[in-house]
């Protein structure tokens, strides 16, 4: 479970990106965070994997105080909390498989990742993840040969290969056309159903959020202004 208790986040330039956030997200939920640009969505999910430190309150994930983690503990923690970005964050000049394998050695410098020798077991895990998202046939293709939707699937496979408890996605469909965006959301939904992984997805496209998510968290000016079932969302949110 993810628990925000009176969480606040102020950036060094004094922008209060989050204020008085109180949330509980249970294992296996499929949550969309909606809100205008600048509302604080990105900041909210980046606190969960410790890309950002919170400034106030307490953030507890499966009993662990996230902000008390140090060094190696943060690295281990991040293996359990996968992150997917709008821009996919893939290395486009290397193969799909290699991009997924890289998830096993996040702490190595880039050149060592690329030349890294991976075990048979790691390769099987990576290929299994590619199969889960339907692009096993692209394993040996360079990422820059793929469409945007296929690249987002590689990013999802890379995250899945870590077998995380939580997947955070920051505007994962923002740069995709509507058809491809739906395919990616369908993948997320299916994997959420088939596994116990919790999904927390930032989406500024409200209709997509309402269509796919079980629970909607609406954020405005750093505060939660709605938290509930998608079907009860009114226009105001
Ligand atoms: P959203 O994801 O909803 O667009 P963000 O979480 O990115 O919102 O931003 C929330 C607020 O915090 C905005 O006012 C934004 O300009 C500010 N902000 C985001 N990142 C930083 C940063 N690294 N340093 C300073 N201000 C930031
Ligand atoms: P995204 O919505 O994909 O997070 P943004 O354009 O909001 O992208 O931000 C891009 C980067 O700039 C992020 O790392 C964010 O933290 C940072 N950033 C956003 N707003 C500010 C700001 N007002 N001051 C400093 N950095 C910011």
mmCIF file of C-alpha atoms and ligand atoms in Angstrom:
data_model
loop_
_atom_site.group_PDB
_atom_site.id
_atom_site.type_symbol
_atom_site.label_atom_id
_atom_site.label_comp_id
_atom_site.label_asym_id
_atom_site.label_seq_id
_atom_site.Cartn_x
_atom_site.Cartn_y
_atom_site.Cartn_z
ATOM 1 C CA UNK A 1 0.000 0.000 0.000
ATOM 2 C CA UNK A 2 1.065 3.557 -0.761
ATOM 3 C CA UNK A 3 0.194 6.107 1.861
ATOM 4 C CA UNK A 4 0.633 9.883 1.664
ATOM 5 C CA UNK A 5 0.169 11.572 5.030
ATOM 6 C CA UNK A 6 -0.014 15.376 4.874
ATOM 7 C CA UNK A 7 2.604 15.389 2.130
ATOM 8 C CA UNK A 8 3.919 18.668 0.812
ATOM 9 C CA UNK A 9 6.575 19.341 -1.801
ATOM 10 C CA UNK A 10 8.202 22.714 -2.281
ATOM 11 C CA UNK A 11 10.837 23.093 -5.002
ATOM 12 C CA UNK A 12 13.985 25.122 -4.314
ATOM 13 C CA UNK A 13 12.461 28.041 -6.256
ATOM 14 C CA UNK A 14 9.664 28.090 -3.631
ATOM 15 C CA UNK A 15 7.021 26.668 -5.965
ATOM 16 C CA UNK A 16 4.658 24.666 -3.757
ATOM 17 C CA UNK A 17 3.980 21.796 -6.140
ATOM 18 C CA UNK A 18 2.091 19.683 -3.584
ATOM 19 C CA UNK A 19 0.231 20.588 -0.411
ATOM 20 C CA UNK A 20 -1.606 18.525 2.230
ATOM 21 C CA UNK A 21 -1.741 15.358 0.165
ATOM 22 C CA UNK A 22 -3.484 12.498 1.949
ATOM 23 C CA UNK A 23 -3.970 9.350 -0.089
ATOM 24 C CA UNK A 24 -4.056 5.608 0.298
ATOM 25 C CA UNK A 25 -3.538 3.474 -2.761
ATOM 26 C CA UNK A 26 -3.982 -0.268 -2.288
ATOM 27 C CA UNK A 27 -2.062 -3.045 -3.960
ATOM 28 C CA UNK A 28 -3.381 -3.840 -7.427
ATOM 29 C CA UNK A 29 -5.299 -0.611 -7.997
ATOM 30 C CA UNK A 30 -5.435 1.060 -11.407
ATOM 31 C CA UNK A 31 -5.410 4.789 -10.737
ATOM 32 C CA UNK A 32 -5.345 7.743 -13.093
ATOM 33 C CA UNK A 33 -4.160 11.126 -11.907
ATOM 34 C CA UNK A 34 -5.738 13.932 -13.847
ATOM 35 C CA UNK A 35 -5.314 17.685 -13.805
ATOM 36 C CA UNK A 36 -4.107 20.582 -15.910
ATOM 37 C CA UNK A 37 -0.494 21.068 -16.854
ATOM 38 C CA UNK A 38 1.392 22.342 -13.813
ATOM 39 C CA UNK A 39 -1.145 20.905 -11.336
ATOM 40 C CA UNK A 40 1.446 18.677 -9.662
ATOM 41 C CA UNK A 41 0.773 15.259 -11.242
ATOM 42 C CA UNK A 42 4.359 14.609 -12.221
ATOM 43 C CA UNK A 43 5.676 15.725 -8.876
ATOM 44 C CA UNK A 44 3.189 13.456 -7.112
ATOM 45 C CA UNK A 45 4.285 10.289 -8.851
ATOM 46 C CA UNK A 46 7.969 11.219 -8.790
ATOM 47 C CA UNK A 47 7.825 11.374 -5.005
ATOM 48 C CA UNK A 48 6.672 7.751 -4.967
ATOM 49 C CA UNK A 49 9.880 6.439 -6.542
ATOM 50 C CA UNK A 50 12.089 8.997 -4.792
ATOM 51 C CA UNK A 51 12.986 10.890 -7.958
ATOM 52 C CA UNK A 52 11.885 13.800 -5.770
ATOM 53 C CA UNK A 53 12.098 14.153 -2.007
ATOM 54 C CA UNK A 54 9.004 15.314 -0.195
ATOM 55 C CA UNK A 55 9.337 18.447 1.922
ATOM 56 C CA UNK A 56 6.620 17.761 4.491
ATOM 57 C CA UNK A 57 4.626 14.872 5.865
ATOM 58 C CA UNK A 58 5.235 11.197 5.410
ATOM 59 C CA UNK A 59 5.165 8.876 2.420
ATOM 60 C CA UNK A 60 4.981 5.193 3.298
ATOM 61 C CA UNK A 61 5.138 2.395 0.744
ATOM 62 C CA UNK A 62 4.520 -1.136 2.034
ATOM 63 C CA UNK A 63 5.547 -0.033 5.490
ATOM 64 C CA UNK A 64 8.723 1.694 4.317
ATOM 65 C CA UNK A 65 9.258 5.392 4.953
ATOM 66 C CA UNK A 66 10.399 6.348 1.478
ATOM 67 C CA UNK A 67 12.250 9.464 2.514
ATOM 68 C CA UNK A 68 14.317 7.651 5.117
ATOM 69 C CA UNK A 69 15.923 5.412 2.474
ATOM 70 C CA UNK A 70 19.583 5.956 1.688
ATOM 71 C CA UNK A 71 22.017 5.033 -1.092
ATOM 72 C CA UNK A 72 21.736 1.357 -1.908
ATOM 73 C CA UNK A 73 18.323 1.181 -0.216
ATOM 74 C CA UNK A 74 16.984 3.709 -2.707
ATOM 75 C CA UNK A 75 18.322 1.614 -5.576
ATOM 76 C CA UNK A 76 16.701 -1.535 -4.255
ATOM 77 C CA UNK A 77 13.479 0.318 -3.613
ATOM 78 C CA UNK A 78 13.399 1.651 -7.180
ATOM 79 C CA UNK A 79 13.590 -1.907 -8.513
ATOM 80 C CA UNK A 80 10.165 -2.391 -6.951
ATOM 81 C CA UNK A 81 8.725 0.815 -8.378
ATOM 82 C CA UNK A 82 8.920 0.909 -12.165
ATOM 83 C CA UNK A 83 8.608 4.171 -14.058
ATOM 84 C CA UNK A 84 7.420 4.806 -17.610
ATOM 85 C CA UNK A 85 7.816 8.182 -19.304
ATOM 86 C CA UNK A 86 6.099 10.054 -22.111
ATOM 87 C CA UNK A 87 9.327 10.034 -24.084
ATOM 88 C CA UNK A 88 9.883 6.284 -23.449
ATOM 89 C CA UNK A 89 13.494 6.890 -22.289
ATOM 90 C CA UNK A 90 14.896 4.109 -24.439
ATOM 91 C CA UNK A 91 18.307 3.833 -26.040
ATOM 92 C CA UNK A 92 17.262 3.945 -29.661
ATOM 93 C CA UNK A 93 20.491 2.736 -31.292
ATOM 94 C CA UNK A 94 20.477 -0.650 -29.603
ATOM 95 C CA UNK A 95 18.123 -3.599 -29.786
ATOM 96 C CA UNK A 96 14.812 -3.947 -28.058
ATOM 97 C CA UNK A 97 16.111 -6.896 -26.043
ATOM 98 C CA UNK A 98 19.168 -4.969 -24.866
ATOM 99 C CA UNK A 99 16.933 -2.121 -23.724
ATOM 100 C CA UNK A 100 14.965 -4.532 -21.576
ATOM 101 C CA UNK A 101 18.100 -6.221 -20.216
ATOM 102 C CA UNK A 102 19.396 -2.853 -19.086
ATOM 103 C CA UNK A 103 16.689 -2.859 -16.407
ATOM 104 C CA UNK A 104 18.660 -5.543 -14.550
ATOM 105 C CA UNK A 105 21.709 -3.320 -14.116
ATOM 106 C CA UNK A 106 20.342 0.179 -13.483
ATOM 107 C CA UNK A 107 23.336 1.144 -11.361
ATOM 108 C CA UNK A 108 26.021 0.490 -13.992
ATOM 109 C CA UNK A 109 27.382 3.283 -16.169
ATOM 110 C CA UNK A 110 25.803 3.324 -19.601
ATOM 111 C CA UNK A 111 28.717 1.824 -21.583
ATOM 112 C CA UNK A 112 28.913 -1.109 -19.209
ATOM 113 C CA UNK A 113 25.207 -1.718 -19.586
ATOM 114 C CA UNK A 114 25.502 -1.858 -23.332
ATOM 115 C CA UNK A 115 28.409 -4.260 -23.449
ATOM 116 C CA UNK A 116 27.174 -6.141 -20.388
ATOM 117 C CA UNK A 117 26.964 -9.908 -20.483
ATOM 118 C CA UNK A 118 23.615 -11.072 -19.259
ATOM 119 C CA UNK A 119 22.705 -14.463 -17.872
ATOM 120 C CA UNK A 120 20.406 -16.902 -19.619
ATOM 121 C CA UNK A 121 17.906 -16.385 -16.833
ATOM 122 C CA UNK A 122 17.924 -12.617 -17.390
ATOM 123 C CA UNK A 123 17.421 -13.112 -21.113
ATOM 124 C CA UNK A 124 14.474 -15.401 -20.484
ATOM 125 C CA UNK A 125 12.932 -12.817 -18.143
ATOM 126 C CA UNK A 126 13.432 -10.085 -20.726
ATOM 127 C CA UNK A 127 11.991 -12.160 -23.567
ATOM 128 C CA UNK A 128 9.033 -13.148 -21.380
ATOM 129 C CA UNK A 129 8.333 -9.466 -20.715
ATOM 130 C CA UNK A 130 8.459 -8.723 -24.454
ATOM 131 C CA UNK A 131 6.036 -11.582 -25.030
ATOM 132 C CA UNK A 132 3.695 -10.148 -22.372
ATOM 133 C CA UNK A 133 3.377 -6.931 -24.371
ATOM 134 C CA UNK A 134 3.153 -8.663 -27.747
ATOM 135 C CA UNK A 135 6.465 -7.613 -29.304
ATOM 136 C CA UNK A 136 8.586 -10.712 -28.876
ATOM 137 C CA UNK A 137 9.153 -10.753 -32.640
ATOM 138 C CA UNK A 138 10.916 -7.370 -32.346
ATOM 139 C CA UNK A 139 13.479 -8.502 -29.762
ATOM 140 C CA UNK A 140 16.482 -8.145 -32.091
ATOM 141 C CA UNK A 141 15.269 -5.043 -33.910
ATOM 142 C CA UNK A 142 16.815 -1.668 -33.116
ATOM 143 C CA UNK A 143 14.453 0.578 -31.156
ATOM 144 C CA UNK A 144 14.644 3.344 -33.752
ATOM 145 C CA UNK A 145 12.991 0.990 -36.254
ATOM 146 C CA UNK A 146 9.822 0.833 -34.160
ATOM 147 C CA UNK A 147 6.675 2.969 -34.070
ATOM 148 C CA UNK A 148 5.872 5.126 -31.040
ATOM 149 C CA UNK A 149 3.380 2.598 -29.713
ATOM 150 C CA UNK A 150 5.872 -0.243 -30.068
ATOM 151 C CA UNK A 151 8.488 1.860 -28.270
ATOM 152 C CA UNK A 152 6.104 2.469 -25.398
ATOM 153 C CA UNK A 153 5.603 -1.315 -25.228
ATOM 154 C CA UNK A 154 9.364 -1.782 -24.995
ATOM 155 C CA UNK A 155 9.379 0.681 -22.104
ATOM 156 C CA UNK A 156 6.577 -1.285 -20.467
ATOM 157 C CA UNK A 157 8.436 -4.571 -21.020
ATOM 158 C CA UNK A 158 11.594 -3.094 -19.514
ATOM 159 C CA UNK A 159 9.620 -2.155 -16.433
ATOM 160 C CA UNK A 160 7.816 -5.513 -16.272
ATOM 161 C CA UNK A 161 11.103 -7.408 -16.440
ATOM 162 C CA UNK A 162 11.984 -5.912 -13.048
ATOM 163 C CA UNK A 163 8.787 -7.513 -11.689
ATOM 164 C CA UNK A 164 7.909 -4.361 -9.748
ATOM 165 C CA UNK A 165 5.063 -4.038 -7.242
ATOM 166 C CA UNK A 166 4.144 -0.621 -8.576
ATOM 167 C CA UNK A 167 4.243 0.898 -12.058
ATOM 168 C CA UNK A 168 4.228 4.683 -12.322
ATOM 169 C CA UNK A 169 3.574 6.171 -15.733
ATOM 170 C CA UNK A 170 4.048 9.866 -16.436
ATOM 171 C CA UNK A 171 1.884 10.858 -19.416
ATOM 172 C CA UNK A 172 2.621 7.552 -21.193
ATOM 173 C CA UNK A 173 0.204 8.190 -24.060
ATOM 174 C CA UNK A 174 0.684 11.918 -24.531
ATOM 175 C CA UNK A 175 2.834 11.561 -27.634
ATOM 176 C CA UNK A 176 0.825 8.731 -29.230
ATOM 177 C CA UNK A 177 -2.028 8.872 -31.722
ATOM 178 C CA UNK A 178 -5.463 7.906 -30.311
ATOM 179 C CA UNK A 179 -5.465 4.346 -31.674
ATOM 180 C CA UNK A 180 -1.975 3.569 -30.395
ATOM 181 C CA UNK A 181 -2.762 5.279 -27.093
ATOM 182 C CA UNK A 182 -5.687 2.887 -26.614
ATOM 183 C CA UNK A 183 -3.481 -0.114 -27.366
ATOM 184 C CA UNK A 184 -0.989 1.001 -24.737
ATOM 185 C CA UNK A 185 -3.755 1.587 -22.179
ATOM 186 C CA UNK A 186 -5.188 -1.851 -23.032
ATOM 187 C CA UNK A 187 -1.759 -3.363 -22.290
ATOM 188 C CA UNK A 188 -1.578 -1.571 -18.953
ATOM 189 C CA UNK A 189 -5.074 -2.696 -18.048
ATOM 190 C CA UNK A 190 -4.469 -6.301 -19.011
ATOM 191 C CA UNK A 191 -1.222 -6.496 -17.080
ATOM 192 C CA UNK A 192 -2.862 -4.877 -14.082
ATOM 193 C CA UNK A 193 -5.567 -7.568 -14.244
ATOM 194 C CA UNK A 194 -3.190 -10.467 -14.777
ATOM 195 C CA UNK A 195 -0.670 -9.469 -12.115
ATOM 196 C CA UNK A 196 -0.888 -7.830 -8.719
ATOM 197 C CA UNK A 197 0.922 -4.740 -9.932
ATOM 198 C CA UNK A 198 -0.437 -1.355 -8.916
ATOM 199 C CA UNK A 199 -0.670 1.178 -11.770
ATOM 200 C CA UNK A 200 -0.597 4.920 -11.196
ATOM 201 C CA UNK A 201 -0.851 6.844 -14.435
ATOM 202 C CA UNK A 202 -0.730 10.582 -15.111
ATOM 203 C CA UNK A 203 -3.053 11.455 -17.943
ATOM 204 C CA UNK A 204 -4.100 14.923 -18.981
ATOM 205 C CA UNK A 205 -6.565 13.377 -21.449
ATOM 206 C CA UNK A 206 -9.590 13.128 -19.154
ATOM 207 C CA UNK A 207 -11.757 10.896 -21.364
ATOM 208 C CA UNK A 208 -9.027 8.261 -21.579
ATOM 209 C CA UNK A 209 -8.578 8.372 -17.828
ATOM 210 C CA UNK A 210 -12.316 7.917 -17.241
ATOM 211 C CA UNK A 211 -12.512 5.115 -19.758
ATOM 212 C CA UNK A 212 -9.681 3.056 -18.313
ATOM 213 C CA UNK A 213 -9.116 3.843 -14.668
ATOM 214 C CA UNK A 214 -11.054 2.392 -11.752
ATOM 215 C CA UNK A 215 -10.125 5.322 -9.583
ATOM 216 C CA UNK A 216 -9.476 8.939 -10.476
ATOM 217 C CA UNK A 217 -7.411 11.351 -8.448
ATOM 218 C CA UNK A 218 -7.890 14.929 -9.575
ATOM 219 C CA UNK A 219 -5.132 17.402 -8.762
ATOM 220 C CA UNK A 220 -5.343 21.158 -8.970
ATOM 221 C CA UNK A 221 -2.705 23.641 -7.814
ATOM 222 C CA UNK A 222 -0.931 20.976 -5.808
ATOM 223 C CA UNK A 223 -3.970 19.687 -3.958
ATOM 224 C CA UNK A 224 -6.213 16.666 -4.387
ATOM 225 C CA UNK A 225 -9.594 18.004 -5.473
ATOM 226 C CA UNK A 226 -11.218 14.683 -6.362
ATOM 227 C CA UNK A 227 -10.633 11.116 -5.336
ATOM 228 C CA UNK A 228 -13.115 8.459 -6.287
ATOM 229 C CA UNK A 229 -14.585 6.199 -8.891
ATOM 230 C CA UNK A 230 -14.334 7.256 -12.493
ATOM 231 C CA UNK A 231 -18.096 7.032 -12.972
ATOM 232 C CA UNK A 232 -18.736 9.730 -10.355
ATOM 233 C CA UNK A 233 -16.419 12.320 -11.855
ATOM 234 C CA UNK A 234 -18.246 15.527 -12.665
ATOM 235 C CA UNK A 235 -17.232 18.200 -15.117
ATOM 236 C CA UNK A 236 -15.690 20.324 -12.409
ATOM 237 C CA UNK A 237 -12.783 17.981 -11.863
HETATM 238 P P1 LIG B 1 2.090 18.421 -13.929
HETATM 239 O O1 LIG B 1 2.754 17.111 -13.968
HETATM 240 O O2 LIG B 1 0.671 18.346 -13.403
HETATM 241 O O3 LIG B 1 2.177 19.184 -15.209
HETATM 242 P P2 LIG B 1 4.327 19.228 -12.291
HETATM 243 O O4 LIG B 1 4.339 18.315 -11.120
HETATM 244 O O5 LIG B 1 5.273 18.972 -13.405
HETATM 245 O O6 LIG B 1 2.816 19.321 -12.831
HETATM 246 O O7 LIG B 1 4.560 20.714 -11.797
HETATM 247 C C1 LIG B 1 3.894 21.262 -10.643
HETATM 248 C C2 LIG B 1 4.469 22.653 -10.392
HETATM 249 O O8 LIG B 1 5.817 22.525 -9.963
HETATM 250 C C3 LIG B 1 4.514 23.545 -11.619
HETATM 251 O O9 LIG B 1 4.288 24.868 -11.172
HETATM 252 C C4 LIG B 1 5.930 23.372 -12.137
HETATM 253 O O10 LIG B 1 6.371 24.484 -12.849
HETATM 254 C C5 LIG B 1 6.710 23.196 -10.846
HETATM 255 N N1 LIG B 1 7.900 22.342 -11.022
HETATM 256 C C6 LIG B 1 7.951 21.095 -11.523
HETATM 257 N N2 LIG B 1 9.208 20.605 -11.505
HETATM 258 C C7 LIG B 1 9.967 21.575 -10.959
HETATM 259 C C8 LIG B 1 11.344 21.689 -10.657
HETATM 260 N N3 LIG B 1 12.196 20.695 -10.915
HETATM 261 N N4 LIG B 1 11.785 22.824 -10.104
HETATM 262 C C9 LIG B 1 10.931 23.819 -9.845
HETATM 263 N N5 LIG B 1 9.611 23.789 -10.097
HETATM 264 C C10 LIG B 1 9.128 22.688 -10.641
HETATM 265 P P1 LIG B 2 6.827 16.831 -17.745
HETATM 266 O O1 LIG B 2 5.407 17.395 -17.698
HETATM 267 O O2 LIG B 2 7.027 15.764 -18.776
HETATM 268 O O3 LIG B 2 7.354 16.486 -16.395
HETATM 269 P P2 LIG B 2 7.838 19.502 -17.846
HETATM 270 O O4 LIG B 2 7.974 20.280 -19.087
HETATM 271 O O5 LIG B 2 6.775 19.848 -16.846
HETATM 272 O O6 LIG B 2 7.748 17.993 -18.277
HETATM 273 O O7 LIG B 2 9.223 19.536 -17.059
HETATM 274 C C1 LIG B 2 10.401 19.131 -17.653
HETATM 275 C C2 LIG B 2 11.487 19.161 -16.581
HETATM 276 O O8 LIG B 2 11.641 20.470 -16.054
HETATM 277 C C3 LIG B 2 11.159 18.277 -15.392
HETATM 278 O O9 LIG B 2 12.326 17.674 -14.928
HETATM 279 C C4 LIG B 2 10.595 19.239 -14.356
HETATM 280 O O10 LIG B 2 10.850 18.752 -13.041
HETATM 281 C C5 LIG B 2 11.384 20.503 -14.660
HETATM 282 N N1 LIG B 2 10.607 21.712 -14.387
HETATM 283 C C6 LIG B 2 9.305 21.921 -14.653
HETATM 284 N N2 LIG B 2 8.923 23.126 -14.259
HETATM 285 C C7 LIG B 2 10.023 23.721 -13.723
HETATM 286 C C8 LIG B 2 10.279 24.991 -13.134
HETATM 287 N N3 LIG B 2 9.338 25.904 -12.973
HETATM 288 N N4 LIG B 2 11.547 25.242 -12.718
HETATM 289 C C9 LIG B 2 12.481 24.323 -12.856
HETATM 290 N N5 LIG B 2 12.316 23.110 -13.404
HETATM 291 C C10 LIG B 2 11.093 22.816 -13.828
#
